Amino acid sequence: GDNVTNNVKTIRSIPLKLKGKGYPRDFYVRGEIYMPHAGFARLNEERKGRDEQAFANPRNAASGTLKLQNPAEVAKRPLECYLYAVLSEHLPHPTHFDNLQEAKQWGFRIPDHVKKVSDINEVFEFISHWDNARKDLPFDIDGVVIKVNDYKQQQKLGYTAKTPRWAISYKFKAEKASTVLESIDYQVGRTGAITPVANLQPVLLAGTTVKRASLHNQDQMEILDVRPADVVYVEKGGEIIPKIVGVDKSARKKESQPVNFAEHCPECGTNLVKISGEARHFCPNQTGCPPQIIGKLEHFVSRKAMDIGMAEATAAQLYKEGMVKDVGDFYYLKKEDLLKLERFADKSADNLVKSIENSMNVAFPRVLYALGIRFVGETVSKTLARAFKSMDNLSAATYDELIAVDEVGERIAQSVKDYFENERSVDIINKLKKAGVNMQIAPEEIPSDNGKLSGKTIVISGTFDNYSRTELKNLIEKNGARNAGSLSGSTDYLLAGSNAGPAKLNKAKELDVDVISEKDFENLIAG
């Protein structure tokens, strides 16, 4: 979420101007910024010389550097970048590997270690080689990515909501360390989920000192049969998150007893519940449990929700100081209240008050998402907002009316019903209404139920004279159709503009999908 463009421009291995010729007019490159071992060691020596704390590992150093406010300071840090993908509808070659080699000629730094192979045996040979040779690299890696080379095959394989189906990562066996489990705590998340956490004797693992590790849930604790005073084996999942993977039972003391999972919330004392079919325990006291309240405050102000210019720590501080008890209280804060807080001056207080005022105009689906109702994420919030049009309608909806909405299942319907039947939730909604927060969907956000595009699926390709791609996507949704990223047998139209991708045009022909122009699209939505 941070804009790091000016910082990235200081990295010497990223070209500020393209070289050569043959590159498309519009394209994306993807890659990773990292810090080499030698530069990391030099940076830490310099920090020690200034009596500053050394960075724990190159990953933390690179991430921290990119968040610095001063690009001149970033330029002094030894950051490097490798690019590993080029994306455009107008690339010179039909394969991933050949376009990477082409991008090298345009000035991009492409890894020398990329290899094109022809069968699965060569894949395993490559993995085996780098599992041993990675220690000789001047930077850290935790695995190998295997990709399908041909773009047409990539397109056929497609994507899930989060990842491509044409690429997979093979993770090397993580470094493991043994230490003593001293005690087990229980943490409460924003949704009330209880996570058991192991407190460990500090141990060095993959460049950082590990003191705590997740035990996930009661089932995992029972599978491991983990107990206080046990000698346990710890790994970093994906080289990042510490987790306990085993117990040295030969070192266990005779008086050791199995752990009984917590029965009460460690924060508010409420009896925990375990919902059928779920692995975790929950604290049901959503409106009175401090970590849940703070989590909801932090979620409410986040970028994808109300986008209030407030750090999570500030939201927590406001709660701890008694200045807000729930998200509705944000809208009744005054500048003089904020000036009482540490690190707040006139300008920062003015900015925050203005940001809170601006958030009153946030679209209704995001307001709904911001409430933090369990199981109601961004997509479900849009679905519910479009189905019920306003907070009043949604709050009055019956279970049967909720479950009748497409994509809303039993868990979501019951969660929404429970939320609006809670007195504290009703108080919060009333505070937001009184403050002037947007409580209904705008007419332009409501998809047409009877338009010519109702129930259709459309793929966009190319550039257009009268609309940006975002504007077209909004029009498609407004007129009842669904946007898709790739063509399939269920696609109704390919909306093709100038420079539409040849691969998409060919596939549309293969699948007998209607190809329409910008003018055709305008005629469709005009009826």
Short mmCIF file of C-alpha atoms in Angstrom, two decimals:
data_model
loop_
_atom_site.label_atom_id
_atom_site.label_comp_id
_atom_site.label_asym_id
_atom_site.label_seq_id
_atom_site.Cartn_x
_atom_site.Cartn_y
_atom_site.Cartn_z
CA GLY A 1 0.00 0.00 0.00
CA ASP A 2 2.96 2.36 0.25
CA ASN A 3 4.02 4.43 -2.77
CA VAL A 4 7.72 3.61 -3.09
CA THR A 5 8.23 4.77 -6.69
CA ASN A 6 10.78 7.48 -5.91
CA ASN A 7 12.73 5.08 -3.71
CA VAL A 8 12.73 2.40 -6.41
CA LYS A 9 14.09 4.88 -8.97
CA THR A 10 17.30 5.09 -6.92
CA ILE A 11 18.08 1.38 -7.42
CA ARG A 12 20.87 1.18 -9.97
CA SER A 13 19.73 -2.10 -11.54
CA ILE A 14 16.35 -0.60 -12.52
CA PRO A 15 16.58 1.36 -15.81
CA LEU A 16 15.05 4.83 -15.87
CA LYS A 17 15.07 4.74 -19.67
CA LEU A 18 14.61 1.78 -22.02
CA LYS A 19 17.35 0.68 -24.41
CA GLY A 20 17.24 -1.01 -27.81
CA LYS A 21 14.02 -1.40 -29.79
CA GLY A 22 11.07 -3.72 -30.30
CA TYR A 23 9.46 -3.18 -26.92
CA PRO A 24 5.66 -2.73 -26.79
CA ARG A 25 4.11 0.70 -26.23
CA ASP A 26 2.50 -0.51 -23.00
CA PHE A 27 3.80 -3.34 -20.85
CA TYR A 28 4.42 -4.41 -17.26
CA VAL A 29 7.48 -5.97 -15.70
CA ARG A 30 7.40 -7.82 -12.41
CA GLY A 31 10.29 -8.58 -10.16
CA GLU A 32 11.74 -8.55 -6.69
CA ILE A 33 13.92 -6.08 -4.82
CA TYR A 34 16.52 -7.63 -2.54
CA MET A 35 19.72 -6.89 -0.64
CA PRO A 36 22.83 -8.98 -1.41
CA HIS A 37 24.78 -10.55 1.47
CA ALA A 38 27.85 -8.35 0.94
CA GLY A 39 25.83 -5.13 0.95
CA PHE A 40 23.85 -6.28 3.98
CA ALA A 41 27.05 -6.99 5.95
CA ARG A 42 28.49 -3.59 4.96
CA LEU A 43 25.27 -1.79 5.94
CA ASN A 44 25.23 -3.43 9.37
CA GLU A 45 28.88 -2.55 9.98
CA GLU A 46 28.08 1.09 9.21
CA ARG A 47 25.08 1.00 11.56
CA LYS A 48 27.13 -0.50 14.36
CA GLY A 49 29.73 2.23 13.82
CA ARG A 50 26.98 4.81 14.46
CA ASP A 51 25.70 2.88 17.52
CA GLU A 52 22.50 2.01 15.62
CA GLN A 53 20.73 -1.34 15.87
CA ALA A 54 21.80 -3.84 13.20
CA PHE A 55 19.19 -5.31 10.84
CA ALA A 56 18.23 -8.92 11.61
CA ASN A 57 18.39 -10.15 8.00
CA PRO A 58 18.54 -8.89 4.38
CA ARG A 59 14.77 -9.26 3.90
CA ASN A 60 13.99 -6.91 6.80
CA ALA A 61 16.71 -4.52 5.67
CA ALA A 62 15.33 -4.33 2.11
CA SER A 63 11.73 -3.89 3.27
CA GLY A 64 12.67 -1.24 5.85
CA THR A 65 14.77 0.64 3.32
CA LEU A 66 11.92 0.89 0.79
CA LYS A 67 9.68 2.47 3.44
CA LEU A 68 12.13 5.30 4.19
CA GLN A 69 10.76 8.78 3.50
CA ASN A 70 13.99 10.12 1.99
CA PRO A 71 14.98 8.73 -1.46
CA ALA A 72 18.49 10.17 -1.01
CA GLU A 73 18.93 7.90 2.01
CA VAL A 74 17.56 4.93 0.05
CA ALA A 75 20.12 5.59 -2.70
CA LYS A 76 22.89 4.91 -0.15
CA ARG A 77 21.52 1.46 0.63
CA PRO A 78 22.76 -1.56 -1.41
CA LEU A 79 19.43 -2.59 -2.97
CA GLU A 80 19.29 -4.62 -6.19
CA CYS A 81 16.44 -5.87 -8.37
CA TYR A 82 15.79 -8.89 -10.57
CA LEU A 83 12.86 -8.89 -13.03
CA TYR A 84 11.22 -12.24 -13.71
CA ALA A 85 8.15 -11.56 -15.88
CA VAL A 86 7.08 -9.31 -18.77
CA LEU A 87 3.36 -8.80 -19.44
CA SER A 88 1.67 -7.22 -22.45
CA GLU A 89 -0.73 -8.09 -25.22
CA HIS A 90 1.90 -7.02 -27.77
CA LEU A 91 5.08 -8.90 -26.81
CA PRO A 92 7.54 -9.88 -29.54
CA HIS A 93 7.58 -13.61 -28.65
CA PRO A 94 4.91 -16.19 -27.76
CA THR A 95 6.87 -17.56 -24.79
CA HIS A 96 7.82 -16.36 -21.31
CA PHE A 97 11.50 -17.31 -21.56
CA ASP A 98 12.15 -15.60 -24.92
CA ASN A 99 10.51 -12.36 -23.76
CA LEU A 100 12.67 -12.35 -20.63
CA GLN A 101 15.77 -12.57 -22.84
CA GLU A 102 14.36 -9.74 -24.98
CA ALA A 103 13.76 -7.61 -21.88
CA LYS A 104 17.49 -7.94 -21.13
CA GLN A 105 18.15 -6.00 -24.35
CA TRP A 106 15.75 -3.27 -23.17
CA GLY A 107 17.92 -2.67 -20.09
CA PHE A 108 16.20 -4.84 -17.47
CA ARG A 109 18.23 -7.02 -15.12
CA ILE A 110 17.11 -10.61 -15.68
CA PRO A 111 18.51 -13.48 -13.55
CA ASP A 112 21.21 -15.57 -15.24
CA HIS A 113 19.89 -18.58 -13.34
CA VAL A 114 16.63 -18.91 -15.34
CA LYS A 115 16.61 -22.09 -17.40
CA LYS A 116 14.24 -23.48 -20.02
CA VAL A 117 13.76 -27.24 -19.61
CA SER A 118 11.88 -29.82 -21.66
CA ASP A 119 10.63 -32.43 -19.17
CA ILE A 120 9.92 -33.09 -15.50
CA ASN A 121 13.26 -34.85 -14.95
CA GLU A 122 15.09 -31.66 -15.93
CA VAL A 123 12.89 -29.74 -13.50
CA PHE A 124 13.96 -32.03 -10.64
CA GLU A 125 17.61 -31.79 -11.72
CA PHE A 126 17.33 -28.00 -11.59
CA ILE A 127 15.75 -28.14 -8.11
CA SER A 128 18.39 -30.56 -6.84
CA HIS A 129 21.21 -28.40 -8.22
CA TRP A 130 19.99 -25.19 -6.55
CA ASP A 131 19.16 -26.91 -3.27
CA ASN A 132 22.93 -27.45 -2.96
CA ALA A 133 24.21 -24.44 -4.91
CA ARG A 134 22.01 -21.81 -3.20
CA LYS A 135 24.57 -21.40 -0.43
CA ASP A 136 26.98 -20.03 -3.05
CA LEU A 137 24.54 -17.35 -4.28
CA PRO A 138 25.22 -13.76 -3.16
CA PHE A 139 21.61 -13.45 -1.92
CA ASP A 140 19.00 -15.57 -0.09
CA ILE A 141 16.46 -17.82 -1.82
CA ASP A 142 13.95 -20.21 -0.28
CA GLY A 143 12.96 -22.23 -3.35
CA VAL A 144 12.44 -22.46 -7.10
CA VAL A 145 9.49 -21.37 -9.26
CA ILE A 146 8.44 -23.65 -12.12
CA LYS A 147 6.44 -21.96 -14.91
CA VAL A 148 4.71 -23.08 -18.10
CA ASN A 149 6.59 -21.30 -20.89
CA ASP A 150 4.01 -20.96 -23.66
CA TYR A 151 1.58 -18.03 -23.24
CA LYS A 152 -1.27 -19.86 -24.97
CA GLN A 153 -0.93 -22.72 -22.50
CA GLN A 154 -0.76 -20.21 -19.63
CA GLN A 155 -4.00 -18.66 -20.87
CA LYS A 156 -5.73 -22.06 -21.05
CA LEU A 157 -4.62 -22.92 -17.51
CA GLY A 158 -5.79 -19.53 -16.21
CA TYR A 159 -5.77 -18.19 -12.65
CA THR A 160 -7.44 -18.73 -9.33
CA ALA A 161 -8.51 -15.59 -7.43
CA LYS A 162 -4.98 -15.18 -6.08
CA THR A 163 -2.49 -17.27 -8.05
CA PRO A 164 -1.73 -18.47 -11.59
CA ARG A 165 -2.43 -22.13 -12.34
CA TRP A 166 0.54 -22.16 -14.72
CA ALA A 167 3.22 -21.56 -12.05
CA ILE A 168 4.11 -23.28 -8.80
CA SER A 169 6.81 -22.78 -6.20
CA TYR A 170 8.95 -25.57 -4.82
CA LYS A 171 10.17 -24.63 -1.33
CA PHE A 172 13.45 -26.01 -0.07
CA LYS A 173 13.38 -27.72 3.30
CA ALA A 174 13.35 -24.97 5.90
CA GLU A 175 16.12 -24.56 8.43
CA LYS A 176 15.19 -26.18 11.74
CA ALA A 177 16.30 -25.44 15.31
CA SER A 178 15.52 -26.98 18.70
CA THR A 179 14.70 -25.06 21.86
CA VAL A 180 12.59 -25.28 25.01
CA LEU A 181 8.91 -24.34 25.10
CA GLU A 182 8.55 -22.27 28.25
CA SER A 183 4.80 -21.51 28.23
CA ILE A 184 1.72 -21.14 26.03
CA ASP A 185 -0.29 -17.94 25.66
CA TYR A 186 -3.59 -17.38 23.82
CA GLN A 187 -4.03 -14.42 21.47
CA VAL A 188 -7.36 -12.94 20.38
CA GLY A 189 -7.78 -11.73 16.79
CA ARG A 190 -10.15 -9.14 15.27
CA THR A 191 -12.78 -11.79 14.54
CA GLY A 192 -12.44 -13.33 18.02
CA ALA A 193 -10.37 -16.28 16.76
CA ILE A 194 -8.10 -17.67 19.49
CA THR A 195 -4.55 -18.57 18.47
CA PRO A 196 -2.29 -20.47 20.88
CA VAL A 197 1.27 -19.09 20.84
CA ALA A 198 4.35 -20.84 22.21
CA ASN A 199 6.84 -18.78 24.24
CA LEU A 200 10.29 -20.20 23.55
CA GLN A 201 13.77 -19.94 24.92
CA PRO A 202 15.33 -17.58 22.34
CA VAL A 203 16.98 -19.46 19.47
CA LEU A 204 18.73 -18.23 16.29
CA LEU A 205 16.88 -19.42 13.17
CA ALA A 206 17.37 -18.31 9.54
CA GLY A 207 19.06 -15.06 10.55
CA THR A 208 16.68 -13.94 13.31
CA THR A 209 16.21 -14.69 17.00
CA VAL A 210 12.94 -16.55 17.50
CA LYS A 211 11.13 -16.19 20.83
CA ARG A 212 7.54 -17.06 19.86
CA ALA A 213 5.89 -19.49 17.45
CA SER A 214 2.29 -20.18 16.44
CA LEU A 215 0.61 -23.41 17.51
CA HIS A 216 -2.40 -22.64 15.24
CA ASN A 217 -5.27 -24.37 17.10
CA GLN A 218 -6.27 -27.11 19.55
CA ASP A 219 -6.19 -29.85 16.90
CA GLN A 220 -2.59 -29.00 15.96
CA MET A 221 -1.55 -28.92 19.61
CA GLU A 222 -3.04 -32.39 20.12
CA ILE A 223 -1.38 -33.78 16.98
CA LEU A 224 2.01 -32.51 18.20
CA ASP A 225 1.20 -33.41 21.84
CA VAL A 226 3.16 -30.31 22.79
CA ARG A 227 3.62 -29.42 26.47
CA PRO A 228 5.42 -26.73 28.52
CA ALA A 229 9.09 -27.62 29.24
CA ASP A 230 9.23 -29.80 26.09
CA VAL A 231 12.20 -29.60 23.74
CA VAL A 232 10.57 -28.60 20.44
CA TYR A 233 11.70 -28.26 16.82
CA VAL A 234 11.00 -24.91 15.18
CA GLU A 235 10.94 -24.00 11.47
CA LYS A 236 10.14 -20.82 9.60
CA GLY A 237 7.21 -21.39 7.26
CA GLY A 238 8.29 -19.94 3.91
CA GLU A 239 11.40 -18.66 5.73
CA ILE A 240 9.23 -16.07 7.52
CA ILE A 241 6.76 -17.29 10.16
CA PRO A 242 8.10 -19.50 12.97
CA LYS A 243 6.11 -22.66 13.70
CA ILE A 244 6.62 -25.73 15.88
CA VAL A 245 6.93 -28.85 13.73
CA GLY A 246 7.80 -31.52 16.28
CA VAL A 247 8.62 -32.50 19.87
CA ASP A 248 11.65 -34.41 21.19
CA LYS A 249 9.64 -36.76 23.41
CA SER A 250 12.79 -38.58 24.54
CA ALA A 251 13.75 -35.39 26.42
CA ARG A 252 10.32 -34.99 28.07
CA LYS A 253 10.19 -34.86 31.89
CA LYS A 254 8.27 -37.66 33.66
CA GLU A 255 5.96 -35.25 35.50
CA SER A 256 4.86 -33.61 32.20
CA GLN A 257 1.07 -33.34 31.72
CA PRO A 258 -0.99 -32.78 28.53
CA VAL A 259 -2.19 -29.21 27.93
CA ASN A 260 -5.86 -28.37 28.41
CA PHE A 261 -6.87 -25.76 25.82
CA ALA A 262 -8.13 -22.47 27.27
CA GLU A 263 -11.83 -22.41 28.15
CA HIS A 264 -12.13 -18.64 28.69
CA CYS A 265 -11.01 -15.64 26.67
CA PRO A 266 -7.67 -14.45 28.07
CA GLU A 267 -8.70 -10.82 27.56
CA CYS A 268 -12.33 -10.57 28.70
CA GLY A 269 -13.01 -13.88 30.47
CA THR A 270 -15.93 -14.90 28.21
CA ASN A 271 -16.47 -18.64 27.68
CA LEU A 272 -14.89 -19.68 24.38
CA VAL A 273 -16.93 -21.45 21.70
CA LYS A 274 -15.87 -23.89 18.98
CA ILE A 275 -18.08 -23.77 15.92
CA SER A 276 -18.83 -27.12 14.29
CA GLY A 277 -16.66 -27.69 11.23
CA GLU A 278 -14.06 -25.08 12.24
CA ALA A 279 -10.63 -25.73 13.74
CA ARG A 280 -10.42 -22.61 15.90
CA HIS A 281 -12.04 -21.52 19.13
CA PHE A 282 -13.68 -18.09 19.26
CA CYS A 283 -14.49 -15.48 21.85
CA PRO A 284 -18.14 -14.55 21.11
CA ASN A 285 -17.88 -11.19 22.93
CA GLN A 286 -17.38 -9.19 19.71
CA THR A 287 -18.41 -5.84 21.13
CA GLY A 288 -16.79 -6.07 24.59
CA CYS A 289 -13.45 -7.84 24.09
CA PRO A 290 -10.61 -5.24 23.83
CA PRO A 291 -8.43 -6.95 21.15
CA GLN A 292 -11.50 -7.52 18.99
CA ILE A 293 -12.57 -3.89 19.37
CA ILE A 294 -9.07 -2.60 18.55
CA GLY A 295 -8.87 -4.98 15.58
CA LYS A 296 -12.20 -3.67 14.28
CA LEU A 297 -11.05 -0.05 14.72
CA GLU A 298 -7.86 -0.79 12.76
CA HIS A 299 -9.82 -2.60 10.05
CA PHE A 300 -12.36 0.25 9.77
CA VAL A 301 -9.72 2.89 8.99
CA SER A 302 -7.75 0.71 6.55
CA ARG A 303 -7.33 1.64 2.88
CA LYS A 304 -9.76 -0.92 1.46
CA ALA A 305 -12.39 0.04 4.01
CA MET A 306 -12.97 3.70 4.99
CA ASP A 307 -9.46 4.79 3.95
CA ILE A 308 -8.99 7.14 6.93
CA GLY A 309 -5.44 8.50 7.10
CA MET A 310 -4.69 7.01 10.49
CA ALA A 311 -2.00 4.55 11.55
CA GLU A 312 -3.21 1.35 13.20
CA ALA A 313 -1.25 2.35 16.32
CA THR A 314 -3.24 5.61 16.49
CA ALA A 315 -6.55 3.72 16.37
CA ALA A 316 -5.34 1.49 19.23
CA GLN A 317 -4.11 4.53 21.17
CA LEU A 318 -7.47 6.31 20.82
CA TYR A 319 -9.19 3.24 22.27
CA LYS A 320 -6.72 2.83 25.14
CA GLU A 321 -7.10 6.52 26.03
CA GLY A 322 -10.89 6.07 26.16
CA MET A 323 -11.47 8.51 23.28
CA VAL A 324 -13.21 5.93 21.06
CA LYS A 325 -15.07 2.81 22.15
CA ASP A 326 -16.24 1.70 18.71
CA VAL A 327 -15.94 2.76 15.06
CA GLY A 328 -18.87 5.15 15.35
CA ASP A 329 -16.90 7.33 17.78
CA PHE A 330 -14.34 8.29 15.11
CA TYR A 331 -16.86 10.75 13.66
CA TYR A 332 -17.25 12.67 16.91
CA LEU A 333 -13.52 13.29 17.50
CA LYS A 334 -12.50 16.94 17.59
CA LYS A 335 -9.17 18.54 16.83
CA GLU A 336 -8.66 19.49 20.50
CA ASP A 337 -9.11 15.79 21.45
CA LEU A 338 -6.38 14.73 19.05
CA LEU A 339 -3.96 17.41 20.24
CA LYS A 340 -3.93 15.69 23.64
CA LEU A 341 -2.30 12.64 22.05
CA GLU A 342 1.44 12.17 21.78
CA ARG A 343 2.94 13.04 18.36
CA PHE A 344 -0.11 15.11 17.30
CA ALA A 345 0.41 18.75 16.28
CA ASP A 346 -1.93 21.23 14.56
CA LYS A 347 -1.31 20.00 11.01
CA SER A 348 -1.54 16.27 11.77
CA ALA A 349 -4.72 16.81 13.81
CA ASP A 350 -6.28 18.89 10.99
CA ASN A 351 -5.35 16.23 8.42
CA LEU A 352 -6.92 13.44 10.44
CA VAL A 353 -10.16 15.35 11.08
CA LYS A 354 -10.39 16.13 7.35
CA SER A 355 -9.70 12.50 6.43
CA ILE A 356 -12.49 11.33 8.76
CA GLU A 357 -14.89 13.86 7.18
CA ASN A 358 -13.93 12.71 3.66
CA SER A 359 -14.63 9.09 4.58
CA MET A 360 -18.35 9.91 4.94
CA ASN A 361 -18.51 9.79 1.14
CA VAL A 362 -17.03 6.29 0.83
CA ALA A 363 -19.25 3.99 -1.27
CA PHE A 364 -21.77 1.91 0.68
CA PRO A 365 -20.20 -1.51 -0.16
CA ARG A 366 -16.96 -0.35 1.46
CA VAL A 367 -18.84 0.99 4.52
CA LEU A 368 -20.38 -2.47 4.89
CA TYR A 369 -16.97 -4.13 4.52
CA ALA A 370 -15.50 -1.69 7.07
CA LEU A 371 -17.91 -2.88 9.78
CA GLY A 372 -15.89 -6.11 10.01
CA ILE A 373 -18.88 -8.49 10.05
CA ARG A 374 -17.54 -12.02 10.21
CA PHE A 375 -17.37 -13.77 6.79
CA VAL A 376 -18.29 -10.50 5.01
CA GLY A 377 -15.25 -9.57 2.94
CA GLU A 378 -14.95 -7.15 0.01
CA THR A 379 -16.77 -9.33 -2.54
CA VAL A 380 -19.63 -10.33 -0.23
CA SER A 381 -20.03 -6.67 0.82
CA LYS A 382 -20.59 -5.68 -2.82
CA THR A 383 -23.04 -8.55 -3.30
CA LEU A 384 -25.08 -7.65 -0.20
CA ALA A 385 -25.03 -3.92 -0.97
CA ARG A 386 -26.36 -4.52 -4.47
CA ALA A 387 -28.99 -6.98 -3.26
CA PHE A 388 -30.41 -4.85 -0.40
CA LYS A 389 -29.47 -1.32 -1.57
CA SER A 390 -29.25 0.22 1.93
CA MET A 391 -28.18 -0.47 5.51
CA ASP A 392 -31.81 -0.25 6.67
CA ASN A 393 -32.91 -2.93 4.20
CA LEU A 394 -29.97 -5.16 5.05
CA SER A 395 -30.44 -4.84 8.81
CA ALA A 396 -34.14 -5.78 8.45
CA ALA A 397 -33.47 -8.76 6.16
CA THR A 398 -34.57 -12.21 7.35
CA TYR A 399 -32.34 -15.26 7.26
CA ASP A 400 -34.31 -16.61 4.27
CA GLU A 401 -33.95 -13.32 2.38
CA LEU A 402 -30.20 -13.29 3.04
CA ILE A 403 -29.61 -16.88 1.98
CA ALA A 404 -31.64 -16.31 -1.20
CA VAL A 405 -28.91 -13.94 -2.44
CA ASP A 406 -26.52 -15.53 -4.92
CA GLU A 407 -23.12 -16.35 -3.30
CA VAL A 408 -24.48 -15.93 0.25
CA GLY A 409 -24.39 -19.22 2.18
CA GLU A 410 -25.64 -20.30 5.59
CA ARG A 411 -22.60 -19.08 7.54
CA ILE A 412 -22.68 -15.61 5.96
CA ALA A 413 -26.45 -15.26 6.36
CA GLN A 414 -26.36 -16.24 10.04
CA SER A 415 -23.35 -13.98 10.72
CA VAL A 416 -25.08 -10.94 9.16
CA LYS A 417 -28.30 -11.67 11.04
CA ASP A 418 -26.41 -12.06 14.35
CA TYR A 419 -24.58 -8.77 13.77
CA PHE A 420 -27.72 -6.70 13.26
CA GLU A 421 -29.50 -8.35 16.21
CA ASN A 422 -26.73 -7.21 18.56
CA GLU A 423 -27.62 -4.02 20.48
CA ARG A 424 -24.05 -2.68 20.33
CA SER A 425 -24.02 -3.12 16.54
CA VAL A 426 -27.29 -1.20 16.29
CA ASP A 427 -25.77 1.62 18.38
CA ILE A 428 -22.74 1.77 16.06
CA ILE A 429 -24.93 1.93 12.93
CA ASN A 430 -26.99 4.71 14.49
CA LYS A 431 -23.84 6.71 15.32
CA LEU A 432 -22.61 6.34 11.73
CA LYS A 433 -26.01 7.38 10.34
CA LYS A 434 -26.19 10.43 12.61
CA ALA A 435 -22.66 11.46 11.55
CA GLY A 436 -23.66 11.32 7.89
CA VAL A 437 -21.80 8.22 6.72
CA ASN A 438 -23.09 6.85 3.40
CA MET A 439 -25.72 4.18 4.17
CA GLN A 440 -27.08 3.34 0.71
CA ILE A 441 -25.78 2.32 -2.67
CA ALA A 442 -25.56 4.98 -5.37
CA PRO A 443 -27.79 4.42 -8.43
CA GLU A 444 -24.76 4.16 -10.70
CA GLU A 445 -23.41 1.27 -8.60
CA ILE A 446 -26.52 -0.86 -9.01
CA PRO A 447 -26.25 -3.43 -11.82
CA SER A 448 -29.21 -3.46 -14.18
CA ASP A 449 -31.36 -6.56 -13.71
CA ASN A 450 -33.12 -6.27 -17.02
CA GLY A 451 -30.47 -4.75 -19.30
CA LYS A 452 -29.18 -6.39 -22.47
CA LEU A 453 -26.01 -7.43 -20.58
CA SER A 454 -27.73 -9.10 -17.63
CA GLY A 455 -26.05 -12.45 -16.93
CA LYS A 456 -23.40 -11.96 -19.65
CA THR A 457 -19.64 -12.46 -19.25
CA ILE A 458 -17.32 -10.04 -21.05
CA VAL A 459 -13.54 -9.94 -21.57
CA ILE A 460 -11.82 -6.64 -22.47
CA SER A 461 -8.73 -6.37 -24.69
CA GLY A 462 -6.91 -3.39 -26.21
CA THR A 463 -7.30 0.38 -25.85
CA PHE A 464 -10.40 2.50 -26.48
CA ASP A 465 -11.24 5.99 -27.71
CA ASN A 466 -13.97 7.06 -25.28
CA TYR A 467 -13.35 5.03 -22.11
CA SER A 468 -10.57 3.82 -19.89
CA ARG A 469 -10.57 0.09 -19.12
CA THR A 470 -11.71 0.88 -15.55
CA GLU A 471 -14.66 2.89 -16.87
CA LEU A 472 -15.61 0.03 -19.17
CA LYS A 473 -15.44 -2.50 -16.32
CA ASN A 474 -17.70 -0.29 -14.21
CA LEU A 475 -20.17 0.01 -17.11
CA ILE A 476 -20.14 -3.75 -17.63
CA GLU A 477 -20.96 -4.37 -13.95
CA LYS A 478 -23.56 -1.59 -13.86
CA ASN A 479 -25.37 -3.19 -16.79
CA GLY A 480 -25.57 -6.57 -15.07
CA ALA A 481 -22.66 -8.37 -16.74
CA ARG A 482 -19.52 -9.93 -15.25
CA ASN A 483 -15.94 -8.94 -16.07
CA ALA A 484 -13.57 -11.83 -16.78
CA GLY A 485 -9.81 -11.77 -17.29
CA SER A 486 -9.54 -14.60 -19.79
CA LEU A 487 -11.71 -16.20 -22.47
CA SER A 488 -13.50 -19.50 -21.89
CA GLY A 489 -16.50 -21.39 -23.21
CA SER A 490 -18.76 -19.34 -20.93
CA THR A 491 -17.59 -15.95 -22.33
CA ASP A 492 -20.32 -14.08 -24.22
CA TYR A 493 -18.34 -11.16 -25.71
CA LEU A 494 -14.76 -10.10 -26.34
CA LEU A 495 -14.80 -6.29 -26.23
CA ALA A 496 -11.87 -5.53 -28.54
CA GLY A 497 -10.32 -2.09 -28.91
CA SER A 498 -7.26 -0.87 -30.79
CA ASN A 499 -4.26 -3.20 -30.48
CA ALA A 500 -6.40 -6.03 -29.10
CA GLY A 501 -4.24 -9.05 -28.30
CA PRO A 502 -3.91 -11.44 -31.27
CA ALA A 503 -3.99 -14.43 -28.91
CA LYS A 504 -7.33 -13.33 -27.47
CA LEU A 505 -8.77 -12.65 -30.92
CA ASN A 506 -7.69 -16.10 -32.13
CA LYS A 507 -9.10 -17.77 -29.03
CA ALA A 508 -12.40 -15.93 -29.44
CA LYS A 509 -12.58 -17.36 -32.96
CA GLU A 510 -11.78 -20.86 -31.69
CA LEU A 511 -14.45 -20.65 -28.98
CA ASP A 512 -17.00 -18.92 -31.26
CA VAL A 513 -17.16 -15.91 -28.90
CA ASP A 514 -18.68 -12.74 -30.38
CA VAL A 515 -16.07 -9.98 -30.86
CA ILE A 516 -17.62 -6.54 -30.38
CA SER A 517 -16.24 -3.03 -30.88
CA GLU A 518 -16.52 -0.02 -28.59
CA LYS A 519 -19.45 1.23 -30.72
CA ASP A 520 -21.16 -2.19 -30.55
CA PHE A 521 -20.81 -2.09 -26.74
CA GLU A 522 -22.35 1.39 -26.57
CA ASN A 523 -25.28 0.16 -28.66
CA LEU A 524 -25.76 -2.83 -26.35
CA ILE A 525 -25.91 -0.79 -23.17
CA ALA A 526 -28.17 1.75 -24.88
CA GLY A 527 -30.58 -1.10 -25.56
#
